[in-house]
Tab-separated table of C-alpha atoms in Angstrom:
chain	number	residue	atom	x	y	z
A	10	UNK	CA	0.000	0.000	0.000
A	11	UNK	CA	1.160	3.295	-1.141
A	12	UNK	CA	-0.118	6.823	0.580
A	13	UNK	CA	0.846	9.506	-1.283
A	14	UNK	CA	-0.001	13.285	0.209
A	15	UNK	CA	2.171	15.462	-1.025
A	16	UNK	CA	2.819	18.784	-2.934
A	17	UNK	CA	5.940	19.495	-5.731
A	18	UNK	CA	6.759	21.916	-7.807
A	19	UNK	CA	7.014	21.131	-11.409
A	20	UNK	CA	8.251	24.571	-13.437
A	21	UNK	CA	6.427	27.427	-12.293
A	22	UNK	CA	3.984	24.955	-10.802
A	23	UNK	CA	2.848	23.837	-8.050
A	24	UNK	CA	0.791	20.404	-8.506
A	25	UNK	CA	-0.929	17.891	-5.547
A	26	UNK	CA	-0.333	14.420	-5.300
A	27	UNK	CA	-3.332	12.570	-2.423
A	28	UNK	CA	-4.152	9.184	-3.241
A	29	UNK	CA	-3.945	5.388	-2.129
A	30	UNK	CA	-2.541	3.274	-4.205
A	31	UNK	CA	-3.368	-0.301	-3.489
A	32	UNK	CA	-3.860	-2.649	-6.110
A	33	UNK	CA	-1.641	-4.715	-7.619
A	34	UNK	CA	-1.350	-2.559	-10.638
A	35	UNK	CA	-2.563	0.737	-10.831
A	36	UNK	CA	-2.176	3.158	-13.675
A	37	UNK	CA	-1.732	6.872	-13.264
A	38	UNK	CA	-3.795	8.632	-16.876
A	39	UNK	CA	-3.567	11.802	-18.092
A	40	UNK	CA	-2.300	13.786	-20.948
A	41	UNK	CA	1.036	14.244	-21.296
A	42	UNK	CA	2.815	17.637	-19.757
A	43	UNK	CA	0.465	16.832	-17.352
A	44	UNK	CA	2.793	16.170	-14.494
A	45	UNK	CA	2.997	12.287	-14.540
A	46	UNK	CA	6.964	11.671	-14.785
A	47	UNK	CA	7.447	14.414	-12.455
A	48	UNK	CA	4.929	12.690	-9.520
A	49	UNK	CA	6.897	9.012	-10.608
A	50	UNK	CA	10.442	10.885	-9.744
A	51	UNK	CA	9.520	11.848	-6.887
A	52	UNK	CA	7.650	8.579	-5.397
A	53	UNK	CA	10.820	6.883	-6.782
A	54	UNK	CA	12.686	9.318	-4.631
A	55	UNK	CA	14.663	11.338	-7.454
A	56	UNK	CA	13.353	14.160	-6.834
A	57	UNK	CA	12.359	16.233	-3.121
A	58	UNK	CA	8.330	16.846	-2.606
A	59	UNK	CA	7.799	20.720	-1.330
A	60	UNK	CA	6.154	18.914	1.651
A	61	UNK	CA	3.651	16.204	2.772
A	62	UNK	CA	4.198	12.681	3.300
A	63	UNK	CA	5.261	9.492	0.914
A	64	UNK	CA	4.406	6.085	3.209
A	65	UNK	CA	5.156	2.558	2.187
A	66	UNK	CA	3.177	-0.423	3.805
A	67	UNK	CA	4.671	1.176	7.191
A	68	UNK	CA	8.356	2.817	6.085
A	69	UNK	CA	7.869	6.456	5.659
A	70	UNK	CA	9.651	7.916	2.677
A	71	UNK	CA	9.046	11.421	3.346
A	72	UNK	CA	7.550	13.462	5.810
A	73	UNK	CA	8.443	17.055	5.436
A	74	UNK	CA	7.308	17.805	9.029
A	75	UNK	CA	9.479	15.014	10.627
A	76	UNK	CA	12.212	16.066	8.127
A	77	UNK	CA	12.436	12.430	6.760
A	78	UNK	CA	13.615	11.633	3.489
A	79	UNK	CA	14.568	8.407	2.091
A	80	UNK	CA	17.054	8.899	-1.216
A	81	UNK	CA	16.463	6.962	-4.052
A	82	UNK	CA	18.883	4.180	-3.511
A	83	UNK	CA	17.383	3.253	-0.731
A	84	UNK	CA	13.841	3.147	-1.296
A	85	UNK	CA	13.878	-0.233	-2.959
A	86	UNK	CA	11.564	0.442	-6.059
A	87	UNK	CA	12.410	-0.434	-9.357
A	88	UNK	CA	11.943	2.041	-11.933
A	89	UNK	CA	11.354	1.468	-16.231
A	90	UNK	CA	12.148	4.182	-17.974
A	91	UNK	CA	10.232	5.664	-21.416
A	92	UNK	CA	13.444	4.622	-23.343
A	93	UNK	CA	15.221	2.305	-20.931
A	94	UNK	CA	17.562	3.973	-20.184
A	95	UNK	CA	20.217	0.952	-20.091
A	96	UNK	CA	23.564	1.813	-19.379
A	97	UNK	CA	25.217	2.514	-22.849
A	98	UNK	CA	29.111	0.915	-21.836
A	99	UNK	CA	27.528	-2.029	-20.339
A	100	UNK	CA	26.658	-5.908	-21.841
A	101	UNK	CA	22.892	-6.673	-21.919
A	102	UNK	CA	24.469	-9.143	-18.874
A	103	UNK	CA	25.927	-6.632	-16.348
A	104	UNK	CA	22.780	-4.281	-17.245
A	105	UNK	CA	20.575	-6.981	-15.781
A	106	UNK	CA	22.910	-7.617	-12.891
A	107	UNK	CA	23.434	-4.552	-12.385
A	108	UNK	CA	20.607	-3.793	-9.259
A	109	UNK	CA	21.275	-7.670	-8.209
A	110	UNK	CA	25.134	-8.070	-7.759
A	111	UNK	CA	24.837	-5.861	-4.213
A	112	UNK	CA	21.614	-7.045	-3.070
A	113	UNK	CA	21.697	-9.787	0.230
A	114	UNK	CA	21.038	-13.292	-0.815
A	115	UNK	CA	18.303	-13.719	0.911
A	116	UNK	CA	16.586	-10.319	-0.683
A	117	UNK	CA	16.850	-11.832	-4.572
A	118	UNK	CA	13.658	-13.061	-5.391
A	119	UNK	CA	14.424	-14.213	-8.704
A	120	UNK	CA	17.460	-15.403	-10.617
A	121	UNK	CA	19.363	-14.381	-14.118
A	122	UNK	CA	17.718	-17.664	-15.303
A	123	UNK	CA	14.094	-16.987	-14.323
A	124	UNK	CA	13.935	-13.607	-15.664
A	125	UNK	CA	16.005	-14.511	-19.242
A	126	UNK	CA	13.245	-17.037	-19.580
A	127	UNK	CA	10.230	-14.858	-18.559
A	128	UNK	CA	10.998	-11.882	-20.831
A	129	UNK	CA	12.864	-14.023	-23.531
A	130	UNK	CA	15.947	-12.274	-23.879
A	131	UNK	CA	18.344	-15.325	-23.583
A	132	UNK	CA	20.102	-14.693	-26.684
A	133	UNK	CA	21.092	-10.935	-26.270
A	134	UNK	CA	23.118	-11.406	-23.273
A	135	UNK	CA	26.646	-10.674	-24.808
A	136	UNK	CA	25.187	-7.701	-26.488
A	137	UNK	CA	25.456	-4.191	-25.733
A	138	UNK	CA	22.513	-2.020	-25.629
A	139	UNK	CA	23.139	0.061	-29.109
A	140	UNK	CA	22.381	-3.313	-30.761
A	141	UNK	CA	19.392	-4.166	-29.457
A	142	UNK	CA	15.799	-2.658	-31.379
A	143	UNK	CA	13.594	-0.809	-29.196
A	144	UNK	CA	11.360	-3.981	-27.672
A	145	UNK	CA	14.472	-5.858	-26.824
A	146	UNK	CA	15.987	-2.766	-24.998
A	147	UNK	CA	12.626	-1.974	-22.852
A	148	UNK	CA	12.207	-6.520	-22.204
A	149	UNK	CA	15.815	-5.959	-20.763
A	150	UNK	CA	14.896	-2.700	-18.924
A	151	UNK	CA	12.102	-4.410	-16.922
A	152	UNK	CA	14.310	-7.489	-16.426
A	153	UNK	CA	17.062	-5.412	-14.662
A	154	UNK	CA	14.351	-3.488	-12.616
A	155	UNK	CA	12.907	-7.197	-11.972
A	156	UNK	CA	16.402	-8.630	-10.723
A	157	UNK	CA	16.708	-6.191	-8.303
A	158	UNK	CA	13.627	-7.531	-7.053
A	159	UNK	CA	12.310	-4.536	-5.968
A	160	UNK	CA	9.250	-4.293	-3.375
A	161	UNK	CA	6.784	-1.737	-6.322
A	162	UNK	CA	7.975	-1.600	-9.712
A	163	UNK	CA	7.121	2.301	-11.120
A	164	UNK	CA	6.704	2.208	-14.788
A	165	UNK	CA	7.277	5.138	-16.704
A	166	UNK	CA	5.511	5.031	-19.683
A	167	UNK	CA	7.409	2.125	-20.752
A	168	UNK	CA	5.376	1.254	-24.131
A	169	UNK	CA	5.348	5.078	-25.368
A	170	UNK	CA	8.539	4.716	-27.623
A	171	UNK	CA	7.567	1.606	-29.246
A	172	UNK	CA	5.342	0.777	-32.236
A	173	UNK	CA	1.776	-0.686	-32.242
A	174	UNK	CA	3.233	-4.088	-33.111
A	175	UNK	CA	5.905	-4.120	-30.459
A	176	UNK	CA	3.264	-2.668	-27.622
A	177	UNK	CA	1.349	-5.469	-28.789
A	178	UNK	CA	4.486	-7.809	-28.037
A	179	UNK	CA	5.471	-6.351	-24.808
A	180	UNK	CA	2.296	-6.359	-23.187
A	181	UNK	CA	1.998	-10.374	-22.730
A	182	UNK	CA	5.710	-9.837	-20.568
A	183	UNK	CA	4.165	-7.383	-18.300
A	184	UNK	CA	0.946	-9.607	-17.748
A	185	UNK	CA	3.426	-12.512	-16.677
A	186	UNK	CA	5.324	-10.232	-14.601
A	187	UNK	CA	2.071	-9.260	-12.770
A	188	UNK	CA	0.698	-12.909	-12.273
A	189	UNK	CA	4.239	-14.423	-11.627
A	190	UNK	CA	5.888	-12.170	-9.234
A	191	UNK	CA	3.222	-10.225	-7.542
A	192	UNK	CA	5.360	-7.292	-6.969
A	193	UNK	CA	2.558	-4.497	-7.065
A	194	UNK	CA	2.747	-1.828	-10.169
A	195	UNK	CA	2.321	1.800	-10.318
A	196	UNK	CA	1.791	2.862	-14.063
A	197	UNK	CA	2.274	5.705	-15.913
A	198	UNK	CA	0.689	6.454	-19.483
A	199	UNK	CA	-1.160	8.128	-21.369
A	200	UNK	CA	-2.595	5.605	-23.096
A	201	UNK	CA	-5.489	4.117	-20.803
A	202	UNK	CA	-5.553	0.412	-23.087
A	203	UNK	CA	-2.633	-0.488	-21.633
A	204	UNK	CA	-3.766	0.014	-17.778
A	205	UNK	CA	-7.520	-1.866	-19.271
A	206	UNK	CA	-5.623	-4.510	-20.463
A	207	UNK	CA	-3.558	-5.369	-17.681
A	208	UNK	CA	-6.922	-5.138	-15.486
A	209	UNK	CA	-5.496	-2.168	-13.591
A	210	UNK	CA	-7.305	0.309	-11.541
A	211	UNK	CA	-7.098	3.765	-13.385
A	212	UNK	CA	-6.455	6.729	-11.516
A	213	UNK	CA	-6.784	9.989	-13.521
A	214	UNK	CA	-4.549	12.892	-13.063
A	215	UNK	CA	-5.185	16.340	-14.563
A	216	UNK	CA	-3.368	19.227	-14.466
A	217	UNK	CA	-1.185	18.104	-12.028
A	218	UNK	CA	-4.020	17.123	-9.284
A	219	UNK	CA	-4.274	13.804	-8.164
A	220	UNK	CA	-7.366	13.366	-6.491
A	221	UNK	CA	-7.958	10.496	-3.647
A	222	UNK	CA	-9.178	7.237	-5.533
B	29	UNK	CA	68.541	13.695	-36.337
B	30	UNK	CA	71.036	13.623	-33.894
B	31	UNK	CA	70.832	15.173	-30.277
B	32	UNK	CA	73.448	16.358	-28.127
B	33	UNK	CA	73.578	15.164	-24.378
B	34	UNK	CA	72.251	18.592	-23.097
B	35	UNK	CA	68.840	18.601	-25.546
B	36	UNK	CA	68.367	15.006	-24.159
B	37	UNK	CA	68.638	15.920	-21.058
B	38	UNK	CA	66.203	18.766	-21.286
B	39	UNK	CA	64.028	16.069	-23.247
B	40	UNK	CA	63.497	13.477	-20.823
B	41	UNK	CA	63.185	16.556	-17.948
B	42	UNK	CA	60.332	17.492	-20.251
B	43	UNK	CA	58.893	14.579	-20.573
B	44	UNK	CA	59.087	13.689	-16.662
B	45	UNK	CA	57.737	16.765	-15.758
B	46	UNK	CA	54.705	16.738	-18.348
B	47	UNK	CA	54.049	13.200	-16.708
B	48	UNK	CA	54.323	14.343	-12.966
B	49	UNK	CA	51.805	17.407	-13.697
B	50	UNK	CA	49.242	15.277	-15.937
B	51	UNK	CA	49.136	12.801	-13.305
B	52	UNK	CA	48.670	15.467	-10.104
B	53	UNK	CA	45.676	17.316	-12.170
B	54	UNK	CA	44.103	13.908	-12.933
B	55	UNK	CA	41.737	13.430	-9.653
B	56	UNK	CA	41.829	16.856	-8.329
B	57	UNK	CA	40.658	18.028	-12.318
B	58	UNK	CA	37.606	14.753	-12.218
B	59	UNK	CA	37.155	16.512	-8.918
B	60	UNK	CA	36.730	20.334	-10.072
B	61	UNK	CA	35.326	18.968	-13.425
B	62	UNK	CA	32.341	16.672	-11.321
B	63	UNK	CA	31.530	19.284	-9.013
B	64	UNK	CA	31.032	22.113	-11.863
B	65	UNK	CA	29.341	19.663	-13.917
B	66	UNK	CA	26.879	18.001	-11.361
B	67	UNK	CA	26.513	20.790	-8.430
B	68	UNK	CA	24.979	24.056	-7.624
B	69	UNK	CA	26.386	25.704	-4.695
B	70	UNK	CA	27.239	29.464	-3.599
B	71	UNK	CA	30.364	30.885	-5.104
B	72	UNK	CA	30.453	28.302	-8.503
B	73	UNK	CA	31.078	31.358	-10.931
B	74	UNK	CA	33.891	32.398	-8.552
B	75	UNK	CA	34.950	28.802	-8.833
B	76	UNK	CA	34.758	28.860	-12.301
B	77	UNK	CA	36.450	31.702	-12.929
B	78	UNK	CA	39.477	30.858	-10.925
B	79	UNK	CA	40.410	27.919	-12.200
B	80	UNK	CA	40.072	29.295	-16.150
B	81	UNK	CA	41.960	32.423	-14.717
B	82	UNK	CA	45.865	31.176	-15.633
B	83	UNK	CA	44.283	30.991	-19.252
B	84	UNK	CA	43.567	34.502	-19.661
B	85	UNK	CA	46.970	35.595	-17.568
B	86	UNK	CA	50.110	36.337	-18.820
B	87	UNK	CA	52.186	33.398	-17.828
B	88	UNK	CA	54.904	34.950	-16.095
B	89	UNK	CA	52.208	36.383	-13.291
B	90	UNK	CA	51.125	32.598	-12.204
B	91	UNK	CA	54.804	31.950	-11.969
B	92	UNK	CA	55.483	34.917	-9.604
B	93	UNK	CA	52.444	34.171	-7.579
B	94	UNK	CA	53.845	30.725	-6.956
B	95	UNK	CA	57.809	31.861	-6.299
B	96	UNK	CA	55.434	34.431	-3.336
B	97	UNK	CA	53.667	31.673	-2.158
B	98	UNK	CA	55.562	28.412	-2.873
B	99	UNK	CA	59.308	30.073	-2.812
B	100	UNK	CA	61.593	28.992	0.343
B	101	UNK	CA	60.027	31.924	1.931
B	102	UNK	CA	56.485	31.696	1.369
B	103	UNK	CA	54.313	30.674	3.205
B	104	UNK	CA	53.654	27.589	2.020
B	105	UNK	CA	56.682	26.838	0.464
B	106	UNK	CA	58.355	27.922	3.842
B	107	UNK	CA	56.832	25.751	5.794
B	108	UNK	CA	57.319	23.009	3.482
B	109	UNK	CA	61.328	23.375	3.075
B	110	UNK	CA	61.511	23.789	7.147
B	111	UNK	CA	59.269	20.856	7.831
B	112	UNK	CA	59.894	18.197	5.171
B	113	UNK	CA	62.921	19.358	3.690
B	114	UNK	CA	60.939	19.982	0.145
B	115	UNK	CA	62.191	22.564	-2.144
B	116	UNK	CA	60.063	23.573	-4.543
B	117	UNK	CA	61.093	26.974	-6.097
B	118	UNK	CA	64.350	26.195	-8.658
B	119	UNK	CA	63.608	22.414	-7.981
B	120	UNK	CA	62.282	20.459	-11.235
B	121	UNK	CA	59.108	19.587	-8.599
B	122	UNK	CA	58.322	23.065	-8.288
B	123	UNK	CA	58.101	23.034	-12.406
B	124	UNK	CA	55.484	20.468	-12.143
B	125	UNK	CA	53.707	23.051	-9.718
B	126	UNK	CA	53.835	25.287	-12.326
B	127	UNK	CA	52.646	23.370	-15.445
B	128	UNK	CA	50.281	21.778	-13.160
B	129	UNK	CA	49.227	25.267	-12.275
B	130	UNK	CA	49.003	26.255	-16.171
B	131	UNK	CA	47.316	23.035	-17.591
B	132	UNK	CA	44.516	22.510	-15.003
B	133	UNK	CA	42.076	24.315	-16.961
B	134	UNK	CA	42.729	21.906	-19.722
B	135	UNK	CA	42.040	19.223	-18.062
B	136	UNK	CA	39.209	20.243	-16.403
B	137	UNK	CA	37.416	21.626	-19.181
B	138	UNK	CA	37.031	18.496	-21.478
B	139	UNK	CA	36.250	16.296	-18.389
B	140	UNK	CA	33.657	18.673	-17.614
B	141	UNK	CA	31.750	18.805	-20.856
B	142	UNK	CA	32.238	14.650	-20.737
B	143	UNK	CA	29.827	14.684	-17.708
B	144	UNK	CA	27.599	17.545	-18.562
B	145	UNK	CA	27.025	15.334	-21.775
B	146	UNK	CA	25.922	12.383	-19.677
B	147	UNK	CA	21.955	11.847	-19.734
B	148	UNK	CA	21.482	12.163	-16.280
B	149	UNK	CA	18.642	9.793	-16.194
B	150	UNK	CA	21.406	7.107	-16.575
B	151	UNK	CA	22.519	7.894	-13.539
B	152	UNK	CA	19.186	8.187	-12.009
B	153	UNK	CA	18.590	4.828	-13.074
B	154	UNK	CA	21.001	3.108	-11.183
B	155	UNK	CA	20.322	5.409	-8.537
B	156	UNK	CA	17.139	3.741	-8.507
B	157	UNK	CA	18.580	0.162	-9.028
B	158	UNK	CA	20.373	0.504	-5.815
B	159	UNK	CA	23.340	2.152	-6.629
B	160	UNK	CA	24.573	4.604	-3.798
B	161	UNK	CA	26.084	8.279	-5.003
B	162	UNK	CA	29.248	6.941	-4.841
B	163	UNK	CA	28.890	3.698	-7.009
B	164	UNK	CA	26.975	5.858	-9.257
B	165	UNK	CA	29.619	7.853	-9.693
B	166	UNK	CA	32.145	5.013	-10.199
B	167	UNK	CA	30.439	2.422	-12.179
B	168	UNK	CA	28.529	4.915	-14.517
B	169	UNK	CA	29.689	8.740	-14.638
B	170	UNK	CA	32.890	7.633	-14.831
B	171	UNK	CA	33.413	5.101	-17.297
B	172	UNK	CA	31.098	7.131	-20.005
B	173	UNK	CA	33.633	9.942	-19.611
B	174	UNK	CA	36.561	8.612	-20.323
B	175	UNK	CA	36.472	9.978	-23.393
B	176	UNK	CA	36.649	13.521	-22.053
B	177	UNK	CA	38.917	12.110	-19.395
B	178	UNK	CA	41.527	11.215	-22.302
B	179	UNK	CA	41.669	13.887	-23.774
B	180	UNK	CA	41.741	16.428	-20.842
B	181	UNK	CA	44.563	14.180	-20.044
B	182	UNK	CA	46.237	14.740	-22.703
B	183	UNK	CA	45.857	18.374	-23.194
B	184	UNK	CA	47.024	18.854	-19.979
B	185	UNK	CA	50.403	16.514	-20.840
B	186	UNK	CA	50.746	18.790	-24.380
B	187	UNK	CA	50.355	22.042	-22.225
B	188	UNK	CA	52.885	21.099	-19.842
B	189	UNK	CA	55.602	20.071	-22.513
B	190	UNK	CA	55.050	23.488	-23.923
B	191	UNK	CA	55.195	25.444	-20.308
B	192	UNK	CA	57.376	28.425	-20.121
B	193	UNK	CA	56.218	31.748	-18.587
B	194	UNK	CA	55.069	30.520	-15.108
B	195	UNK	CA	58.420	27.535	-14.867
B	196	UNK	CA	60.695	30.890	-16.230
B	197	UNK	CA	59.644	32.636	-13.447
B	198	UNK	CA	59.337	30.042	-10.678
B	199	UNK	CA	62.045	27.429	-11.299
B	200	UNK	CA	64.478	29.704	-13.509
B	201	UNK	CA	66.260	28.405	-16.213
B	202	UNK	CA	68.800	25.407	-14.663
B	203	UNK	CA	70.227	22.893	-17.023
B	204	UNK	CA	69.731	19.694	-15.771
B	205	UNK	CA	67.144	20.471	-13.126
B	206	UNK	CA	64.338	22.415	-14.553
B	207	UNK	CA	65.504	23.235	-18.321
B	208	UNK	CA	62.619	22.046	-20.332
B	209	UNK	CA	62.574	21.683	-24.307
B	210	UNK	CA	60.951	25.493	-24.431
B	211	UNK	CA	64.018	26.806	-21.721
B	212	UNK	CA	66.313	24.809	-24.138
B	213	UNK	CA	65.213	26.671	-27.613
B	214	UNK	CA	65.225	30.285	-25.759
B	215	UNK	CA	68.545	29.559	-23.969
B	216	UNK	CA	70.224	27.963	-28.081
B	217	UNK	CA	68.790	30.756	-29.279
B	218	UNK	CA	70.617	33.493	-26.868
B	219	UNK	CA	74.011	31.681	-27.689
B	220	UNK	CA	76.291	32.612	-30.585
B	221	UNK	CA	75.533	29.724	-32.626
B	222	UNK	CA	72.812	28.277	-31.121
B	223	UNK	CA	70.110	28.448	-34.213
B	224	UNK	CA	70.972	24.722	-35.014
B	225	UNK	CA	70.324	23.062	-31.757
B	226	UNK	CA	66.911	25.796	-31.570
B	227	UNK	CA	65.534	24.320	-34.928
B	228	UNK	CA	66.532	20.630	-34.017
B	229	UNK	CA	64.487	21.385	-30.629
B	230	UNK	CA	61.704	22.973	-31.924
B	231	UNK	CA	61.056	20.751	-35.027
B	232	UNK	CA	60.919	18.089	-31.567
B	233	UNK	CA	58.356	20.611	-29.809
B	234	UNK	CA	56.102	20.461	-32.948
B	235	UNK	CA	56.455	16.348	-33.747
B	236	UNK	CA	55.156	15.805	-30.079
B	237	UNK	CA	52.722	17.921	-29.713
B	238	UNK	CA	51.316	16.750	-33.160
B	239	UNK	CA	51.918	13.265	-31.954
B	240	UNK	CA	49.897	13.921	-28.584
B	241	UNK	CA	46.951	15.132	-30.518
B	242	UNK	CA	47.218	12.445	-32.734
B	243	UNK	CA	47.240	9.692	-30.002
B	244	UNK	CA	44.473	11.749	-28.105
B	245	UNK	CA	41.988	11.576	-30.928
B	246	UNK	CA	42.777	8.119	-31.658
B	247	UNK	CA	41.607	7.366	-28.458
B	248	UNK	CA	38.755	9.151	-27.865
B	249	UNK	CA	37.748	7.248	-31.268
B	250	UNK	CA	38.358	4.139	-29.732
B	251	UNK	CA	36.661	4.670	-26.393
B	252	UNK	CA	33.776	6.378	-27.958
B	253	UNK	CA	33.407	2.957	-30.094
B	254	UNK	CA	33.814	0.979	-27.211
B	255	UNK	CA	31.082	2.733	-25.081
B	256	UNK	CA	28.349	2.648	-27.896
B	257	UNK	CA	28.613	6.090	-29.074
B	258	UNK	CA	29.626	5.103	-32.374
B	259	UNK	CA	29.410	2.861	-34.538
B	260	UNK	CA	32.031	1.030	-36.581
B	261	UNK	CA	30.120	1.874	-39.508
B	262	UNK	CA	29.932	5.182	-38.964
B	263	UNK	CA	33.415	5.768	-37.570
């Protein structure tokens, strides 16, 4: 469970965040500019609230009152980017490890095997991310936010940069990832078919309010 | 083309001392370079502006800053030479002091661009994979600007080979102890006679510096490649 009260700037504005998120994959709507990436950074812990609170099941995040803030690297979410964001100088390989190699034993939920299997991405493990097309680069994004096992997985818009066809392909990977790992999913898109098809709860934002659901 | 023991002499002291001061503004120019790049803080133009200052100087002023500062009675240098017995003013270390002092902005500008050219969501990415500030820093800032790295490196090796003002002024002109290849041609070319052994040194002064910007393009080429920035097919 996710409790988000809190206000941030975003330019010249200021936009409100209030709503439980609960289910075990939720989509955030709206159009873009509307604030959406902004509200993920800062659940993710990128970026500082003005004030209000961020709680997790019981951990708070942030609490500007209480002066509590949790950095990103220690909050424990895994984040997909738009474009994946894989780091350029790496192998497909160390990409995937790259959240799992420091992680305690006993906190990896799932191994290199599992995951290569799930996603289907065996075969570009030598490779390095400028020679991978744009499906296999976002299958190996989630993968490496999978491996890290993390305890909500924040997607940003991760179908936005593909084509119809590839959407079409990548959507079947996130299902799986949803009935096979459980690890609860806050969505971001502006496209509400995705959220519909992955039987998410929609929650609309617009112009930067996000009302309580 | 044939040297005489003296020009070699002032060639390897060249050489060593272009090393010595490339490798001292290596970390403290990632340093400067990361913290003008990534931060915000109060007094960053002043910052700025100092360390591109011995750019815009005459030479010879650096130079007699240091000999105030770092010279057996400086302050510095004072306490240095009556503490640890370290000499730095006529002392071939004290030349590195002053390339070092000279090439820093080299180094530091390339380096600089290198990480302002970064996407930062990389690093925000494996901020959010786990990745603490400082393994950020080392497993992906880093290693995507070595490109800049090399060839701030380098600049800052060329610059110090070419030195003269701010070593004139510090170190002096000593054969043997801080006559470089630049001291060498202006001393040849003050002596009756000396045009030969001028030309000999400065057609050397030209081949290596043409040779170091050679080399430092060839690598950047070859990093770039390596990191995914470009393609062989392109290249």
């Amino acid at each position: 469970m996710l409790t988000l009260d809190f206000e941030f700037t975003r330019g010249a504005f200021t936009l409100r965040a209030r709503c439980e998120v609960g289910a075990t994959v939720t989509g955030i709507c709206g159009p873009s500019g509307a604030g959406k990436s902004t509200l993920l950074a800062h659940i993710a812990g990128l970026l500082k609230p003005a004030r209000g609170r961020i709680v997790f099941d019981d951990q708070v995040l942030f609490d500007s009152s209480a002066r509590v803030f949790v950095p990103a690297h220690q909050r424990h979410f895994g984040l997909v980017f738009q474009d994946g964001q894989l780091f350029p100088h790496l192998t497909v390989r160390a990409n995937l490890l790259y959240g799992q190699k420091h992680l305690m034993a006993d906190q990896r939920r799932f191994d290199l095997r599992t995951v290569l299997d799930l996603l289907e991405i065996d075969h570009l493990l030598e490779r390095r991310p400028g020679q991978l097309s744009g499906g296999e680069r976002q299958r190996v994004a989630l993968g490496r936010a999978l491996l890290y096992s993390p305890r909500l997985l924040l997607l940003d818009e991760p179908l936005s940069s593909l084509d119809r066809r590839l959407k079409a392909q990548i959507l079947p990977f996130l299902k799986r990832i949803r009935d096979e790992t459980g690890i609860p999913m806050l969505y971001v898109t502006h496209a509400r078919e995705e959220i519909t098809a992955l039987d998410g709860e929609i929650v609309e934002m617009e112009a930067g309010m996000l009302p309580a659901a | 083309m044939h040297l005489s023991p003296d020009e070699l002499t002032a060639l390897w002291l060249s050489a060593k001392i272009a090393l010595c001061c490339m490798l001292a503004c290596l970390p403290a120019g990632v340093a400067v370079a990361w913290l003008l790049a990534r931060h915000d803080f109060r007094g960053k133009l002043l910052l700025e502006a100092f360390v591109q200052l011995p750019m815009v100087l005459p030479p010879v002023v650096p130079g007699y800053l240091l000999l105030v500062v770092f010279g057996n009675r400086g302050p510095i240098g004072g306490w240095l030479h009556q503490h640890f017995g370290v000499q730095l003013a006529f002392n071939w270390k004290g030349a590195v002091l002053a390339s070092a002092t000279m090439a820093f902005p080299l180094m530091v500008q390339p380096v600089r661009l290198a990480f302002q050219m970064i996407d930062r969501r990389l690093e925000q990415a494996a901020a959010t994979l786990g990745a603490s500030p400082w393994r950020v820093f080392a497993t992906i800032s880093l290693p995507l600007a070595i490109p800049g790295i090399v060839a701030g490196a380098i600049l800052c090796f060329s610059r110090a080979l070419g030195e003269f003002g701010a070593t004139m002024a510090f170190v002096g002109n000593i054969p043997g102890e801080t006559r470089t290849v630049p001291l060498a041609i202006y001393s040849a070319l003050h002596q009756p006679g000396g045009e030969a052994a001028a030309a000999r040194l400065a057609a050397l002064s030209i081949a290596l510096a043409f040779a170091a910007m050679l080399f430092s393009h060839l690598l950047t080429r070859r990093s770039e490649r390596k990191l995914g920035y470009r393609t062989r097919a392109h290249a």
